[in-house]
Amino acid sequence: EPLASFFPISGMKTRADVLRGQATDALRRGEALMTSGDADGARAWLARAHRILPEEPAIAFTLASALLALRDIGCIPLFVRAAEATQTREAWLGLTAARWMAGDVSGAADALGRMLCAHVLPDPFTPMEDLFGAVAGASGWCGIAAGGPGRTHRLVHNAAGAVAIWIDGHPAAATDLPTAGVLTATAGGTALLGSPIDLARLRRVEGFAAAAAGGVEGWAWLPADPDADPLITILPAAPRGAVLQVRASDGSMTAPRPLSRPRRFVVPATDLAGLSGPFRVIGPDGRALAGSPADPDSAWRSAAWVARQAALAEPATRPGRKSKVPPDLPAHATISGPAAAAPAAPLRPVAIVIPVYRDQALTLACLVSVFASVPVETKVIVVDDAGPEPALSQALDDLADQGRITLLRHSHNQGFPAAANTGLRAAFALNPDHDALLLNSDTLVPRAPAPSWLERLRAVVHAAPDIGTATPLSNDATILSYPKADSANPAPSQSSLDRLDALAARANGSAGVEVPTGVGFCLYVRRECAVETGLFRPELFAQGYGEENDFCIRARHLGWRHVAAPGVFVGHVGGASFGSARAALIERNLAVLERLYPGYHRLIADWQQRAPALDPLAPARLRLDALRWAAARASKARRRAVVLITHDNGGGVERVIAGRIAALTAEGLRPIVLRPVADPHSDGGSLPGLCRVDDGSGGFPNLIFRLPEDHAALVRLLRADAPVSVELHHRLGHHPLVPGLATALGVPLDLQLHDYAGFCPRISLLGPDGRYCGEPEDITVCEACVADAGSRLGEDIGVAALRQRSADEFAAARSVVVPSQDLASRMRRHFPGFAATVAPLELDASVPQAPRPAMPVKICVIGAIGLEKGYEVLLACARDAVRRKLPLSFVLVGRSTDDERLLETGRVFVTGQYREGDALALVQAQGAQLAFLPSIWPETWGFTLGLAWRAGLPAVVFDIGAMAARVRATGGGQVLPLGLPAASVNNALLGYGSLSLAAGQQDRLWTSQHSP
């Protein structure tokens, strides 16, 4: 089915929105071409969508399907990605067919087996039986097929001999299969492909329910049986008649996640008349959907409660006895003054509460880490929320029998907030002094020596009488994530976690940093705070997400503070719950929070979007990064280092830096890369005075220094690595103190020039009209240009001062390196006596020299095409090709300033941004005859020219800069006059090979032969 609807275009306010919109458009075009039978066209557009959003499994699957139709084995890694990410039947079947096509029989069998054991067979599946038999081989295969309207499951198989069937180790018949248990099937004592089959998993439902318009609505689907229409049961709190059932059958809704196939259902208010909510919404597997219970009357009761509270505050009469707060909503929502000071209790006992639902391996690993890290007398309370895994329930029973845990068990699944409440009440009931620690079952806690992680959290909470909760840092903890603070990080192993926590303890000790809310994966809760605030509210937050935020905001209204404990680090797998309903549940609960506390979204967004220098947790993260930096230095036993100063704008400079990092590492030196910190609220700008230190791995995002205040600290950090030199590649975005680090460190300075920032504040030598300025000798002309067009240096410096500073740097440097003789010559025009070593950035070998291409001509443009790179030239050429109906088309391998304008011409296809390692194959795959590199500024090198030549394409360039010099020196293309009109450029491209003709002669010749 078409997948483009999964990506709705909205807003277009951020770069992410733009990319998603571009991917959506490309996906729709590709799907339309697939439907029309144009597999080649579909491949191009779907590949563009995939390059724009390479991590999106739905796009990967659709592209893989198009490639499979073309018998292109490049579909295999795409199917692997889609299958592993979505675990859907279609993706596993696609991978089976792709591997079979490629001759990988064992790989095809593995993919087919993973489909058969976890999914109901497609209906009908008869056309696939030959493939199944061929892949399964002599052993045969087995699977589960669905029957009629009720979709009663039945076993189907194809084997040479008699098939023996077992359910949980007991002989069984192929008919009347139970709803649970493990089915195994053998023939001649050999297991069939697809066996064993988890029957309960085949009936597992993902879905979501919510109150709407006085009724209940939602969606559901069976991931293992996506063709089924799930039967939904509505259970009222106090039934007065028959239980309601409705079949989810409307498949027209937008999918909540890639390759899911949800069905909507609606229970109108009229059907609920006479029934009391909240209503439990149960799927066919007997488990509540995410969002259940749904309470259509909750908003009305909340509004009524607020109205009654207002009446109590300003009564119309003064009755003799005091009115009571209505009991149907908790009084803890009332805002009052600060809480009474709670006594410090550094030795107060703590009970650990762990709600458990599924995933035996993660849960037991969590418990093992807890047992190994806390005193034996610590109470560990586990709440089994009626999980679906019998083996996990048995393992918990065993631990309870051994006295390792106190086990509480719900009779039916109630969700995380309710399970947490069950455990917290038991913890606080132990004795009047107990605090509680709420811990997710998918966490790992560190096994550090005393003081343990638990003792350190307790110390943070009891450092002040008004601290209600404390949360540690984690790899995945929203606003408390580390090292990256704006996204989840990979979960550490136990040994890595232990080391990281020990460093956190050294870096930050028992420090507490106030935060707007705690995070529930690991939340230390002070008893007095919980007693005054009340616990979580399952009636509002169903299975979870947001319940701890609600608790923390209520506690804040009552005067309690919440702090982060950056001296503690707890691992968290995270993000695995609720399947395709996760996004819907989060959206629902965030809406509840915003309704309860208007401005909550802005509070959290403001916290997350703070500049690094204003982030209250930045110093703690910096200290931890610094210790990790020192530990990495010691572990790699590198005695010396080289400091590389560069900008953060990517491009060719970034490619050079990557090469230097690799070369220095190979030499046994530690590369230390200094970059400015990007401003998230500007396009390509940086935050003034901030400098980030890294080793090229990206693993130290918080090692940020604010200059000039932190200059001494930065020097100390660098000096500890014993640098032998400083390489200044670019000062764009940096504080003036950064380029002077060589002097501060007492080491030589080496300069590598990449552009004209040393004498032109515009950097690219383009004037206000967007054309090459000609490098006038009169400096006043340059000053006027900057006044009109602005400087791109990001600093307040005039042209004369800039050139004097550059001259001083050239004189002080141990070496100056330039990539081309063209750049050296231009520098000498402005700096008499300028001396530099010319070191080409790559060898110009195997340069193609092709004859005039056959018609029609396909031209390849390569790179990120902005103004300097010739965007307007390319657009004008495409429009001219349309106007004159020329047999000429362009493909941009990369991206541009505005892809849409190029695509609208119908003469330019844009592949989307590529990874460096894919570039050569991508250029070669376009089937172009020529490369056109329309840069209108004097490139100092041009990696795209070398790429075009390696792809076998002669290149057409304008007569400016290093690329023109390289084409002339090698004969690998054609040089056109700079400023040539689009029509003349197109004539030259069509007439390539007639190099004996002057440009004007070519124009007249082509016009006389081909003009309409």
mmCIF file of C-alpha atoms in Angstrom, residues 560-812:
data_model
loop_
_atom_site.group_PDB
_atom_site.id
_atom_site.type_symbol
_atom_site.label_atom_id
_atom_site.label_comp_id
_atom_site.label_asym_id
_atom_site.label_seq_id
_atom_site.Cartn_x
_atom_site.Cartn_y
_atom_site.Cartn_z
ATOM 1 C CA TRP A 560 9.064 21.242 46.287
ATOM 2 C CA ARG A 561 12.091 21.413 43.996
ATOM 3 C CA HIS A 562 13.395 18.753 41.621
ATOM 4 C CA VAL A 563 17.070 18.292 40.914
ATOM 5 C CA ALA A 564 19.347 16.414 38.568
ATOM 6 C CA ALA A 565 22.136 14.406 40.185
ATOM 7 C CA PRO A 566 24.961 14.655 37.624
ATOM 8 C CA GLY A 567 27.261 12.713 39.965
ATOM 9 C CA VAL A 568 25.270 9.549 39.222
ATOM 10 C CA PHE A 569 24.854 7.764 35.901
ATOM 11 C CA VAL A 570 22.268 5.027 35.230
ATOM 12 C CA GLY A 571 21.931 3.175 31.929
ATOM 13 C CA HIS A 572 18.569 3.056 30.140
ATOM 14 C CA VAL A 573 17.551 1.070 27.078
ATOM 15 C CA GLY A 574 14.320 3.058 26.634
ATOM 16 C CA GLY A 575 11.811 3.530 23.840
ATOM 17 C CA ALA A 576 10.734 -0.115 23.484
ATOM 18 C CA SER A 577 7.235 0.025 24.976
ATOM 19 C CA PHE A 578 3.818 0.234 23.298
ATOM 20 C CA GLY A 579 4.970 -0.488 19.738
ATOM 21 C CA SER A 580 3.145 1.552 17.113
ATOM 22 C CA ALA A 581 0.905 3.127 19.772
ATOM 23 C CA ARG A 582 3.830 4.860 21.460
ATOM 24 C CA ALA A 583 3.625 8.083 19.447
ATOM 25 C CA ALA A 584 -0.152 8.311 19.885
ATOM 26 C CA LEU A 585 0.111 7.762 23.644
ATOM 27 C CA ILE A 586 2.826 10.401 23.992
ATOM 28 C CA GLU A 587 0.798 12.896 21.955
ATOM 29 C CA ARG A 588 -2.307 12.209 24.052
ATOM 30 C CA ASN A 589 -0.519 12.559 27.375
ATOM 31 C CA LEU A 590 1.352 15.685 26.359
ATOM 32 C CA ALA A 591 -2.006 17.213 25.485
ATOM 33 C CA VAL A 592 -3.266 16.245 28.947
ATOM 34 C CA LEU A 593 -0.254 17.947 30.549
ATOM 35 C CA GLU A 594 -0.753 21.097 28.527
ATOM 36 C CA ARG A 595 -4.439 21.168 29.396
ATOM 37 C CA LEU A 596 -3.669 20.756 33.095
ATOM 38 C CA TYR A 597 -0.723 23.158 33.125
ATOM 39 C CA PRO A 598 -0.870 25.679 30.253
ATOM 40 C CA GLY A 599 2.664 26.608 29.275
ATOM 41 C CA TYR A 600 4.182 23.237 30.175
ATOM 42 C CA HIS A 601 5.361 22.610 26.595
ATOM 43 C CA ARG A 602 7.046 26.017 26.493
ATOM 44 C CA LEU A 603 8.715 25.373 29.855
ATOM 45 C CA ILE A 604 10.358 22.178 28.606
ATOM 46 C CA ALA A 605 11.109 23.566 25.133
ATOM 47 C CA ASP A 606 12.823 26.608 26.607
ATOM 48 C CA TRP A 607 14.939 24.335 28.771
ATOM 49 C CA GLN A 608 15.925 22.102 25.848
ATOM 50 C CA GLN A 609 16.691 24.996 23.505
ATOM 51 C CA ARG A 610 18.962 26.923 25.836
ATOM 52 C CA ALA A 611 22.336 27.818 24.446
ATOM 53 C CA PRO A 612 25.141 25.673 25.882
ATOM 54 C CA ALA A 613 26.468 28.590 27.884
ATOM 55 C CA LEU A 614 23.073 29.068 29.555
ATOM 56 C CA ASP A 615 22.303 25.415 30.269
ATOM 57 C CA PRO A 616 22.436 24.891 34.057
ATOM 58 C CA LEU A 617 23.711 21.355 33.475
ATOM 59 C CA ALA A 618 26.453 22.448 31.059
ATOM 60 C CA PRO A 619 29.171 22.771 33.765
ATOM 61 C CA ALA A 620 28.405 19.281 35.066
ATOM 62 C CA ARG A 621 28.445 17.781 31.575
ATOM 63 C CA LEU A 622 31.664 19.669 30.818
ATOM 64 C CA ARG A 623 33.372 18.261 33.925
ATOM 65 C CA LEU A 624 32.340 14.742 32.989
ATOM 66 C CA ASP A 625 33.483 15.197 29.396
ATOM 67 C CA ALA A 626 36.820 16.519 30.657
ATOM 68 C CA LEU A 627 37.408 13.446 32.830
ATOM 69 C CA ARG A 628 36.446 11.156 29.957
ATOM 70 C CA TRP A 629 38.811 13.113 27.726
ATOM 71 C CA ALA A 630 41.658 12.550 30.167
ATOM 72 C CA ALA A 631 40.759 8.867 30.514
ATOM 73 C CA ALA A 632 40.796 8.455 26.717
ATOM 74 C CA ARG A 633 44.198 10.127 26.607
ATOM 75 C CA ALA A 634 45.568 7.661 29.134
ATOM 76 C CA SER A 635 43.967 4.598 27.557
ATOM 77 C CA LYS A 636 45.338 5.323 24.092
ATOM 78 C CA ALA A 637 48.815 5.990 25.452
ATOM 79 C CA ARG A 638 49.441 8.772 22.944
ATOM 80 C CA ARG A 639 52.207 11.024 24.141
ATOM 81 C CA ARG A 640 51.747 13.890 21.721
ATOM 82 C CA ALA A 641 48.921 15.674 19.907
ATOM 83 C CA VAL A 642 48.182 18.092 17.081
ATOM 84 C CA VAL A 643 45.522 20.789 17.457
ATOM 85 C CA LEU A 644 43.334 21.392 14.394
ATOM 86 C CA ILE A 645 41.335 24.640 14.324
ATOM 87 C CA THR A 646 38.486 24.665 11.823
ATOM 88 C CA HIS A 647 34.962 25.935 11.208
ATOM 89 C CA ASP A 648 31.766 23.914 11.521
ATOM 90 C CA ASN A 649 30.335 24.432 8.033
ATOM 91 C CA GLY A 650 31.302 21.136 6.397
ATOM 92 C CA GLY A 651 32.307 21.130 2.729
ATOM 93 C CA GLY A 652 35.804 20.582 1.399
ATOM 94 C CA VAL A 653 37.412 21.881 4.592
ATOM 95 C CA GLU A 654 35.691 19.136 6.569
ATOM 96 C CA ARG A 655 36.995 16.544 4.134
ATOM 97 C CA VAL A 656 40.532 17.825 4.657
ATOM 98 C CA ILE A 657 40.069 17.732 8.428
ATOM 99 C CA ALA A 658 38.822 14.134 8.235
ATOM 100 C CA GLY A 659 41.922 13.231 6.267
ATOM 101 C CA ARG A 660 44.174 14.916 8.814
ATOM 102 C CA ILE A 661 42.437 13.107 11.684
ATOM 103 C CA ALA A 662 43.049 9.763 9.989
ATOM 104 C CA ALA A 663 46.673 10.582 9.174
ATOM 105 C CA LEU A 664 47.499 11.824 12.673
ATOM 106 C CA THR A 665 45.858 8.804 14.266
ATOM 107 C CA ALA A 666 47.894 6.502 12.027
ATOM 108 C CA GLU A 667 51.047 8.306 13.176
ATOM 109 C CA GLY A 668 50.185 7.698 16.830
ATOM 110 C CA LEU A 669 49.298 11.336 17.490
ATOM 111 C CA ARG A 670 46.068 12.475 19.091
ATOM 112 C CA PRO A 671 44.070 14.809 16.843
ATOM 113 C CA ILE A 672 42.356 17.581 18.813
ATOM 114 C CA VAL A 673 39.738 19.418 16.784
ATOM 115 C CA LEU A 674 38.507 22.864 17.844
ATOM 116 C CA ARG A 675 35.289 24.106 16.299
ATOM 117 C CA PRO A 676 32.921 26.970 17.044
ATOM 118 C CA VAL A 677 29.567 25.966 18.514
ATOM 119 C CA ALA A 678 26.749 26.177 15.995
ATOM 120 C CA ASP A 679 23.806 28.398 16.791
ATOM 121 C CA PRO A 680 20.701 26.156 16.587
ATOM 122 C CA HIS A 681 18.530 29.188 15.823
ATOM 123 C CA SER A 682 20.465 30.407 12.781
ATOM 124 C CA ASP A 683 21.396 28.946 9.418
ATOM 125 C CA GLY A 684 25.125 28.285 9.557
ATOM 126 C CA GLY A 685 25.847 30.781 12.338
ATOM 127 C CA SER A 686 27.780 30.135 15.534
ATOM 128 C CA LEU A 687 27.412 31.207 19.143
ATOM 129 C CA PRO A 688 29.900 33.941 20.022
ATOM 130 C CA GLY A 689 32.842 32.951 22.165
ATOM 131 C CA LEU A 690 32.069 29.227 22.405
ATOM 132 C CA CYS A 691 34.647 26.655 21.345
ATOM 133 C CA ARG A 692 34.059 22.888 21.311
ATOM 134 C CA VAL A 693 36.927 20.422 21.699
ATOM 135 C CA ASP A 694 36.746 16.937 20.210
ATOM 136 C CA ASP A 695 39.002 14.194 18.903
ATOM 137 C CA GLY A 696 37.062 13.659 15.686
ATOM 138 C CA SER A 697 34.781 11.014 17.165
ATOM 139 C CA GLY A 698 31.959 13.381 18.159
ATOM 140 C CA GLY A 699 31.978 11.743 21.564
ATOM 141 C CA PHE A 700 32.636 14.899 23.606
ATOM 142 C CA PRO A 701 29.780 17.278 22.721
ATOM 143 C CA ASN A 702 29.947 19.079 26.096
ATOM 144 C CA LEU A 703 33.642 19.925 26.067
ATOM 145 C CA ILE A 704 32.764 23.551 25.391
ATOM 146 C CA PHE A 705 34.768 26.534 26.569
ATOM 147 C CA ARG A 706 33.481 30.076 26.808
ATOM 148 C CA LEU A 707 36.059 32.640 25.786
ATOM 149 C CA PRO A 708 37.674 34.726 27.057
ATOM 150 C CA GLU A 709 36.555 33.493 30.522
ATOM 151 C CA ASP A 710 37.679 29.877 29.998
ATOM 152 C CA HIS A 711 40.845 30.584 28.034
ATOM 153 C CA ALA A 712 43.173 29.403 30.799
ATOM 154 C CA ALA A 713 41.143 26.215 31.307
ATOM 155 C CA LEU A 714 41.235 25.493 27.566
ATOM 156 C CA VAL A 715 44.996 25.954 27.474
ATOM 157 C CA ARG A 716 45.405 23.610 30.465
ATOM 158 C CA LEU A 717 43.311 20.921 28.788
ATOM 159 C CA LEU A 718 45.291 21.155 25.542
ATOM 160 C CA ARG A 719 48.672 21.352 27.252
ATOM 161 C CA ALA A 720 47.990 18.085 29.091
ATOM 162 C CA ASP A 721 47.953 16.356 25.693
ATOM 163 C CA ALA A 722 51.462 17.665 24.904
ATOM 164 C CA PRO A 723 50.671 19.190 21.499
ATOM 165 C CA VAL A 724 53.513 19.455 19.012
ATOM 166 C CA SER A 725 51.805 22.007 16.762
ATOM 167 C CA VAL A 726 48.631 23.897 15.975
ATOM 168 C CA GLU A 727 47.139 23.723 12.476
ATOM 169 C CA LEU A 728 44.885 26.652 11.642
ATOM 170 C CA HIS A 729 42.527 25.596 8.850
ATOM 171 C CA HIS A 730 39.813 28.181 9.430
ATOM 172 C CA ARG A 731 39.030 30.791 12.057
ATOM 173 C CA LEU A 732 35.414 31.345 10.944
ATOM 174 C CA GLY A 733 33.160 31.531 14.012
ATOM 175 C CA HIS A 734 36.011 31.400 16.514
ATOM 176 C CA HIS A 735 36.899 33.882 19.240
ATOM 177 C CA PRO A 736 40.135 35.762 18.422
ATOM 178 C CA LEU A 737 41.919 33.906 21.235
ATOM 179 C CA VAL A 738 41.543 30.542 19.477
ATOM 180 C CA PRO A 739 43.898 31.204 16.540
ATOM 181 C CA GLY A 740 46.454 32.408 19.102
ATOM 182 C CA LEU A 741 46.578 29.091 20.931
ATOM 183 C CA ALA A 742 49.888 28.162 19.304
ATOM 184 C CA THR A 743 51.531 31.067 21.135
ATOM 185 C CA ALA A 744 49.779 30.211 24.408
ATOM 186 C CA LEU A 745 50.924 26.603 24.119
ATOM 187 C CA GLY A 746 54.420 27.496 22.931
ATOM 188 C CA VAL A 747 54.228 25.353 19.782
ATOM 189 C CA PRO A 748 54.606 26.118 16.053
ATOM 190 C CA LEU A 749 51.669 27.373 13.998
ATOM 191 C CA ASP A 750 50.967 25.780 10.618
ATOM 192 C CA LEU A 751 48.459 27.452 8.282
ATOM 193 C CA GLN A 752 46.447 25.636 5.633
ATOM 194 C CA LEU A 753 44.404 27.966 3.432
ATOM 195 C CA HIS A 754 41.141 26.811 1.874
ATOM 196 C CA ASP A 755 39.573 30.057 0.616
ATOM 197 C CA TYR A 756 39.990 33.841 0.619
ATOM 198 C CA ALA A 757 38.962 34.626 4.203
ATOM 199 C CA GLY A 758 42.448 36.049 4.745
ATOM 200 C CA PHE A 759 41.730 39.153 2.672
ATOM 201 C CA CYS A 760 38.029 39.081 1.649
ATOM 202 C CA PRO A 761 35.297 39.394 4.305
ATOM 203 C CA ARG A 762 32.951 37.925 1.706
ATOM 204 C CA ILE A 763 35.266 34.857 1.640
ATOM 205 C CA SER A 764 34.278 33.758 -1.880
ATOM 206 C CA LEU A 765 35.150 36.971 -3.800
ATOM 207 C CA LEU A 766 31.548 37.447 -4.913
ATOM 208 C CA GLY A 767 30.230 40.989 -4.838
ATOM 209 C CA PRO A 768 26.751 42.338 -4.077
ATOM 210 C CA ASP A 769 25.577 41.291 -7.558
ATOM 211 C CA GLY A 770 26.539 37.667 -6.931
ATOM 212 C CA ARG A 771 29.413 37.785 -9.428
ATOM 213 C CA TYR A 772 33.180 37.485 -9.164
ATOM 214 C CA CYS A 773 34.489 40.860 -8.096
ATOM 215 C CA GLY A 774 37.762 40.796 -10.035
ATOM 216 C CA GLU A 775 39.789 41.452 -6.848
ATOM 217 C CA PRO A 776 40.193 45.223 -7.208
ATOM 218 C CA GLU A 777 43.441 46.738 -5.975
ATOM 219 C CA ASP A 778 41.653 49.740 -4.449
ATOM 220 C CA ILE A 779 40.780 48.668 -0.902
ATOM 221 C CA THR A 780 38.010 51.260 -0.699
ATOM 222 C CA VAL A 781 36.131 49.318 -3.359
ATOM 223 C CA CYS A 782 36.317 46.240 -1.114
ATOM 224 C CA GLU A 783 35.117 48.249 1.890
ATOM 225 C CA ALA A 784 32.121 49.476 -0.145
ATOM 226 C CA CYS A 785 31.359 45.916 -1.273
ATOM 227 C CA VAL A 786 31.285 44.683 2.319
ATOM 228 C CA ALA A 787 29.131 47.643 3.331
ATOM 229 C CA ASP A 788 26.604 46.713 0.628
ATOM 230 C CA ALA A 789 26.675 42.912 0.752
ATOM 231 C CA GLY A 790 27.824 42.286 4.316
ATOM 232 C CA SER A 791 30.658 40.296 5.805
ATOM 233 C CA ARG A 792 30.534 36.521 6.200
ATOM 234 C CA LEU A 793 33.345 36.349 8.743
ATOM 235 C CA GLY A 794 31.095 36.687 11.751
ATOM 236 C CA GLU A 795 33.329 39.323 13.339
ATOM 237 C CA ASP A 796 33.613 43.087 13.253
ATOM 238 C CA ILE A 797 36.806 43.703 11.297
ATOM 239 C CA GLY A 798 37.487 45.966 8.336
ATOM 240 C CA VAL A 799 39.254 44.927 5.165
ATOM 241 C CA ALA A 800 42.507 46.726 5.996
ATOM 242 C CA ALA A 801 42.646 45.277 9.514
ATOM 243 C CA LEU A 802 41.826 41.815 8.186
ATOM 244 C CA ARG A 803 44.686 41.911 5.707
ATOM 245 C CA GLN A 804 47.125 43.178 8.288
ATOM 246 C CA ARG A 805 46.155 40.419 10.702
ATOM 247 C CA SER A 806 46.589 37.805 7.964
ATOM 248 C CA ALA A 807 49.991 39.210 7.005
ATOM 249 C CA ASP A 808 51.110 38.958 10.632
ATOM 250 C CA GLU A 809 49.886 35.347 10.817
ATOM 251 C CA PHE A 810 51.706 34.420 7.589
ATOM 252 C CA ALA A 811 54.899 35.902 8.971
ATOM 253 C CA ALA A 812 54.583 34.098 12.308
#
